[in-house]
């Protein structure tokens, strides 16, 4: 068996970009090999069997070969059909893809995070409440990158106090308010940090948890704005417009 050829590896399409006249450059995330860059030759031709599979969020079986950093796609088939995310769920799914693209190196597998990614997409396809699960995914992502969060003790090693306030500093952890000096970080309660650690965030904690995770992820995402945040803004405005129109119709 040729070790440079991978056959029917489970994975997902993270990003696609046109390449030359009829081909495409793919970034995929695979279960056993992590992120992989692929050239899909002729994939955009009208009669290509791959043309209809160049959409994100569907579980695929992928085959590729080659010795360089950029491999050549040899096969792509649908593992199973799932209902794709829509509206804000779709924006959230694009956000998860952008997190993986910007933080995970090529050929660096993260099987635990991959399994959580699959669970995340499954949840988003059902259009259930997903904001808490996004925070847990972000937390696991930081841990996989080597920046795991200590959410149960402060920077001195003392157990957190639920009704105390802290500044969470990326390289130090939870600094009790009043001891920050020149250190900057998101202000949070001990109760919030413990809820995030135990993955039991309540609805009224979601806003603070989002601000905290955004602050902690910012150094790892680069300077370019996230496209998924623009999509989120668009879908949020559409949702408010529909609610407003429905209210006018009732009156």
GROMACS .gro file of C-alpha atoms in nm:
model
  251
    1UNK     CA    1   0.000   0.000   0.000
    2UNK     CA    2   0.134   0.342  -0.098
    3UNK     CA    3   0.163   0.546   0.227
    4UNK     CA    4   0.122   0.871   0.032
    5UNK     CA    5  -0.229   0.770  -0.080
    6UNK     CA    6  -0.518   0.810   0.163
    7UNK     CA    7  -0.844   0.632   0.087
    8UNK     CA    8  -1.198   0.727   0.200
    9UNK     CA    9  -1.100   0.935   0.500
   10UNK     CA   10  -1.394   1.092   0.689
   11UNK     CA   11  -1.382   1.469   0.671
   12UNK     CA   12  -1.552   1.800   0.600
   13UNK     CA   13  -1.491   2.080   0.356
   14UNK     CA   14  -1.379   2.395   0.539
   15UNK     CA   15  -1.317   2.626   0.244
   16UNK     CA   16  -1.303   2.618  -0.135
   17UNK     CA   17  -1.147   2.859  -0.382
   18UNK     CA   18  -1.155   2.856  -0.765
   19UNK     CA   19  -0.829   2.743  -0.923
   20UNK     CA   20  -0.742   2.791  -1.289
   21UNK     CA   21  -1.025   2.737  -1.538
   22UNK     CA   22  -1.218   2.448  -1.388
   23UNK     CA   23  -1.040   2.328  -1.076
   24UNK     CA   24  -1.067   2.421  -0.709
   25UNK     CA   25  -0.841   2.449  -0.408
   26UNK     CA   26  -0.994   2.283  -0.103
   27UNK     CA   27  -0.916   2.305   0.265
   28UNK     CA   28  -1.060   2.000   0.435
   29UNK     CA   29  -1.058   1.882   0.794
   30UNK     CA   30  -1.015   1.510   0.832
   31UNK     CA   31  -1.059   1.282   1.129
   32UNK     CA   32  -0.712   1.126   1.127
   33UNK     CA   33  -0.493   1.376   0.939
   34UNK     CA   34  -0.620   1.715   1.051
   35UNK     CA   35  -0.635   2.001   0.804
   36UNK     CA   36  -0.529   1.908   0.450
   37UNK     CA   37  -0.498   2.127   0.140
   38UNK     CA   38  -0.617   1.960  -0.180
   39UNK     CA   39  -0.626   2.040  -0.551
   40UNK     CA   40  -0.955   1.918  -0.699
   41UNK     CA   41  -0.879   1.904  -1.070
   42UNK     CA   42  -1.180   1.972  -1.293
   43UNK     CA   43  -1.413   1.989  -0.992
   44UNK     CA   44  -1.598   2.294  -1.127
   45UNK     CA   45  -1.675   2.140  -1.466
   46UNK     CA   46  -2.046   2.094  -1.532
   47UNK     CA   47  -2.014   1.715  -1.556
   48UNK     CA   48  -1.773   1.667  -1.265
   49UNK     CA   49  -1.904   1.418  -1.004
   50UNK     CA   50  -1.751   1.646  -0.738
   51UNK     CA   51  -1.921   1.968  -0.845
   52UNK     CA   52  -2.228   1.911  -0.628
   53UNK     CA   53  -2.015   1.829  -0.323
   54UNK     CA   54  -1.828   2.160  -0.302
   55UNK     CA   55  -2.049   2.280  -0.017
   56UNK     CA   56  -1.951   2.291   0.348
   57UNK     CA   57  -2.115   2.111   0.638
   58UNK     CA   58  -2.176   1.772   0.473
   59UNK     CA   59  -1.986   1.464   0.599
   60UNK     CA   60  -1.761   1.334   0.321
   61UNK     CA   61  -1.533   1.042   0.246
   62UNK     CA   62  -1.218   1.181   0.084
   63UNK     CA   63  -0.926   1.020  -0.096
   64UNK     CA   64  -0.606   1.199  -0.189
   65UNK     CA   65  -0.243   1.147  -0.278
   66UNK     CA   66   0.083   1.332  -0.328
   67UNK     CA   67   0.404   1.408  -0.141
   68UNK     CA   68   0.395   1.787  -0.117
   69UNK     CA   69   0.207   2.004   0.130
   70UNK     CA   70  -0.076   2.045  -0.122
   71UNK     CA   71  -0.222   1.705  -0.211
   72UNK     CA   72  -0.429   1.596  -0.513
   73UNK     CA   73  -0.789   1.493  -0.459
   74UNK     CA   74  -0.853   1.141  -0.593
   75UNK     CA   75  -1.206   1.080  -0.470
   76UNK     CA   76  -1.489   1.253  -0.286
   77UNK     CA   77  -1.825   1.108  -0.193
   78UNK     CA   78  -2.104   1.192   0.045
   79UNK     CA   79  -2.090   0.981   0.360
   80UNK     CA   80  -2.446   1.073   0.452
   81UNK     CA   81  -2.685   1.358   0.382
   82UNK     CA   82  -2.765   1.595   0.667
   83UNK     CA   83  -2.987   1.901   0.670
   84UNK     CA   84  -2.753   2.198   0.622
   85UNK     CA   85  -2.760   2.480   0.877
   86UNK     CA   86  -2.961   2.787   0.780
   87UNK     CA   87  -2.983   3.148   0.894
   88UNK     CA   88  -2.791   3.223   1.212
   89UNK     CA   89  -2.710   2.853   1.247
   90UNK     CA   90  -2.529   2.873   0.913
   91UNK     CA   91  -2.335   3.181   1.027
   92UNK     CA   92  -2.236   2.989   1.341
   93UNK     CA   93  -2.123   2.692   1.129
   94UNK     CA   94  -1.908   2.921   0.915
   95UNK     CA   95  -1.764   3.063   1.237
   96UNK     CA   96  -1.663   2.715   1.355
   97UNK     CA   97  -1.499   2.652   1.016
   98UNK     CA   98  -1.308   2.981   1.038
   99UNK     CA   99  -1.184   2.893   1.387
  100UNK     CA  100  -1.041   2.564   1.259
  101UNK     CA  101  -0.892   2.725   0.947
  102UNK     CA  102  -0.717   3.003   1.135
  103UNK     CA  103  -0.590   2.812   1.436
  104UNK     CA  104  -0.522   2.449   1.337
  105UNK     CA  105  -0.207   2.376   1.140
  106UNK     CA  106  -0.211   2.148   0.836
  107UNK     CA  107  -0.137   1.780   0.900
  108UNK     CA  108  -0.186   1.822   1.276
  109UNK     CA  109  -0.473   1.591   1.377
  110UNK     CA  110  -0.705   1.673   1.666
  111UNK     CA  111  -0.940   1.373   1.690
  112UNK     CA  112  -1.112   1.496   2.006
  113UNK     CA  113  -1.180   1.840   1.860
  114UNK     CA  114  -1.289   1.679   1.532
  115UNK     CA  115  -1.548   1.470   1.719
  116UNK     CA  116  -1.676   1.785   1.890
  117UNK     CA  117  -1.688   1.961   1.551
  118UNK     CA  118  -1.912   1.684   1.416
  119UNK     CA  119  -2.141   1.719   1.720
  120UNK     CA  120  -2.147   2.096   1.670
  121UNK     CA  121  -2.253   2.070   1.305
  122UNK     CA  122  -2.518   1.812   1.394
  123UNK     CA  123  -2.660   2.049   1.654
  124UNK     CA  124  -2.655   2.344   1.412
  125UNK     CA  125  -2.837   2.142   1.146
  126UNK     CA  126  -3.127   2.090   1.389
  127UNK     CA  127  -3.156   2.468   1.454
  128UNK     CA  128  -3.155   2.421   1.831
  129UNK     CA  129  -3.008   2.673   2.075
  130UNK     CA  130  -2.634   2.658   2.017
  131UNK     CA  131  -2.459   2.954   2.182
  132UNK     CA  132  -2.350   2.764   2.493
  133UNK     CA  133  -2.212   2.480   2.280
  134UNK     CA  134  -2.012   2.733   2.077
  135UNK     CA  135  -1.844   2.853   2.396
  136UNK     CA  136  -1.756   2.495   2.494
  137UNK     CA  137  -1.612   2.434   2.145
  138UNK     CA  138  -1.399   2.748   2.176
  139UNK     CA  139  -1.277   2.634   2.517
  140UNK     CA  140  -1.175   2.294   2.380
  141UNK     CA  141  -1.007   2.458   2.081
  142UNK     CA  142  -0.786   2.668   2.310
  143UNK     CA  143  -0.696   2.355   2.508
  144UNK     CA  144  -0.603   2.171   2.186
  145UNK     CA  145  -0.378   2.462   2.088
  146UNK     CA  146  -0.198   2.440   2.422
  147UNK     CA  147  -0.375   2.735   2.584
  148UNK     CA  148  -0.613   2.552   2.814
  149UNK     CA  149  -0.804   2.767   3.062
  150UNK     CA  150  -0.790   2.723   3.439
  151UNK     CA  151  -1.149   2.799   3.527
  152UNK     CA  152  -1.163   2.663   3.882
  153UNK     CA  153  -0.879   2.845   4.060
  154UNK     CA  154  -0.734   3.195   4.054
  155UNK     CA  155  -0.385   3.300   3.948
  156UNK     CA  156  -0.255   3.218   4.298
  157UNK     CA  157  -0.398   2.866   4.295
  158UNK     CA  158  -0.683   2.943   4.535
  159UNK     CA  159  -1.031   2.807   4.452
  160UNK     CA  160  -1.257   3.057   4.278
  161UNK     CA  161  -1.531   3.223   4.480
  162UNK     CA  162  -1.865   3.227   4.299
  163UNK     CA  163  -1.968   3.580   4.402
  164UNK     CA  164  -1.620   3.733   4.358
  165UNK     CA  165  -1.507   3.927   4.050
  166UNK     CA  166  -1.193   3.856   3.849
  167UNK     CA  167  -1.002   3.981   3.548
  168UNK     CA  168  -0.921   3.685   3.326
  169UNK     CA  169  -0.571   3.741   3.185
  170UNK     CA  170  -0.470   3.504   2.905
  171UNK     CA  171  -0.128   3.400   3.035
  172UNK     CA  172  -0.213   3.416   3.407
  173UNK     CA  173  -0.573   3.312   3.454
  174UNK     CA  174  -0.826   3.465   3.691
  175UNK     CA  175  -0.677   3.766   3.872
  176UNK     CA  176  -0.890   3.887   4.165
  177UNK     CA  177  -1.027   4.236   4.104
  178UNK     CA  178  -0.813   4.481   4.300
  179UNK     CA  179  -0.491   4.292   4.227
  180UNK     CA  180  -0.473   4.364   3.851
  181UNK     CA  181  -0.217   4.649   3.860
  182UNK     CA  182  -0.123   4.690   3.491
  183UNK     CA  183  -0.279   4.363   3.380
  184UNK     CA  184  -0.577   4.378   3.147
  185UNK     CA  185  -0.843   4.116   3.093
  186UNK     CA  186  -1.216   4.061   3.067
  187UNK     CA  187  -1.399   4.119   3.395
  188UNK     CA  188  -1.600   3.810   3.492
  189UNK     CA  189  -1.752   3.652   3.799
  190UNK     CA  190  -1.625   3.337   3.962
  191UNK     CA  191  -1.969   3.188   3.905
  192UNK     CA  192  -1.937   3.238   3.528
  193UNK     CA  193  -1.591   3.078   3.512
  194UNK     CA  194  -1.706   2.775   3.709
  195UNK     CA  195  -2.016   2.739   3.489
  196UNK     CA  196  -1.796   2.748   3.178
  197UNK     CA  197  -1.563   2.487   3.330
  198UNK     CA  198  -1.855   2.257   3.410
  199UNK     CA  199  -2.033   2.332   3.079
  200UNK     CA  200  -2.353   2.447   3.242
  201UNK     CA  201  -2.382   2.807   3.124
  202UNK     CA  202  -2.722   2.963   3.183
  203UNK     CA  203  -2.891   3.188   2.929
  204UNK     CA  204  -2.809   3.503   3.127
  205UNK     CA  205  -2.437   3.411   3.130
  206UNK     CA  206  -2.402   3.370   2.754
  207UNK     CA  207  -2.321   3.733   2.676
  208UNK     CA  208  -2.037   3.753   2.929
  209UNK     CA  209  -1.903   3.413   2.821
  210UNK     CA  210  -1.902   3.527   2.457
  211UNK     CA  211  -1.705   3.843   2.542
  212UNK     CA  212  -1.455   3.642   2.745
  213UNK     CA  213  -1.392   3.384   2.474
  214UNK     CA  214  -1.369   3.648   2.203
  215UNK     CA  215  -1.098   3.825   2.404
  216UNK     CA  216  -0.903   3.503   2.463
  217UNK     CA  217  -0.927   3.388   2.101
  218UNK     CA  218  -0.834   3.722   1.944
  219UNK     CA  219  -0.452   3.669   1.954
  220UNK     CA  220  -0.489   3.338   1.769
  221UNK     CA  221  -0.718   3.451   1.486
  222UNK     CA  222  -0.503   3.708   1.307
  223UNK     CA  223  -0.591   4.063   1.211
  224UNK     CA  224  -0.841   3.995   0.931
  225UNK     CA  225  -1.208   4.030   1.031
  226UNK     CA  226  -1.403   3.706   1.046
  227UNK     CA  227  -1.640   3.669   0.753
  228UNK     CA  228  -1.881   3.471   0.970
  229UNK     CA  229  -1.938   3.774   1.195
  230UNK     CA  230  -2.052   3.973   0.891
  231UNK     CA  231  -2.294   3.691   0.804
  232UNK     CA  232  -2.417   3.683   1.164
  233UNK     CA  233  -2.491   4.057   1.147
  234UNK     CA  234  -2.682   4.015   0.820
  235UNK     CA  235  -2.897   3.729   0.951
  236UNK     CA  236  -2.961   3.913   1.279
  237UNK     CA  237  -3.089   4.216   1.087
  238UNK     CA  238  -3.306   3.995   0.867
  239UNK     CA  239  -3.453   3.829   1.174
  240UNK     CA  240  -3.539   4.164   1.332
  241UNK     CA  241  -3.694   4.284   1.005
  242UNK     CA  242  -3.916   3.975   0.986
  243UNK     CA  243  -4.023   4.021   1.348
  244UNK     CA  244  -4.103   4.385   1.279
  245UNK     CA  245  -4.304   4.300   0.969
  246UNK     CA  246  -4.494   4.032   1.159
  247UNK     CA  247  -4.576   4.283   1.432
  248UNK     CA  248  -4.703   4.535   1.177
  249UNK     CA  249  -4.917   4.266   1.014
  250UNK     CA  250  -5.079   4.184   1.350
  251UNK     CA  251  -5.167   4.550   1.401
   0.00000   0.00000   0.00000
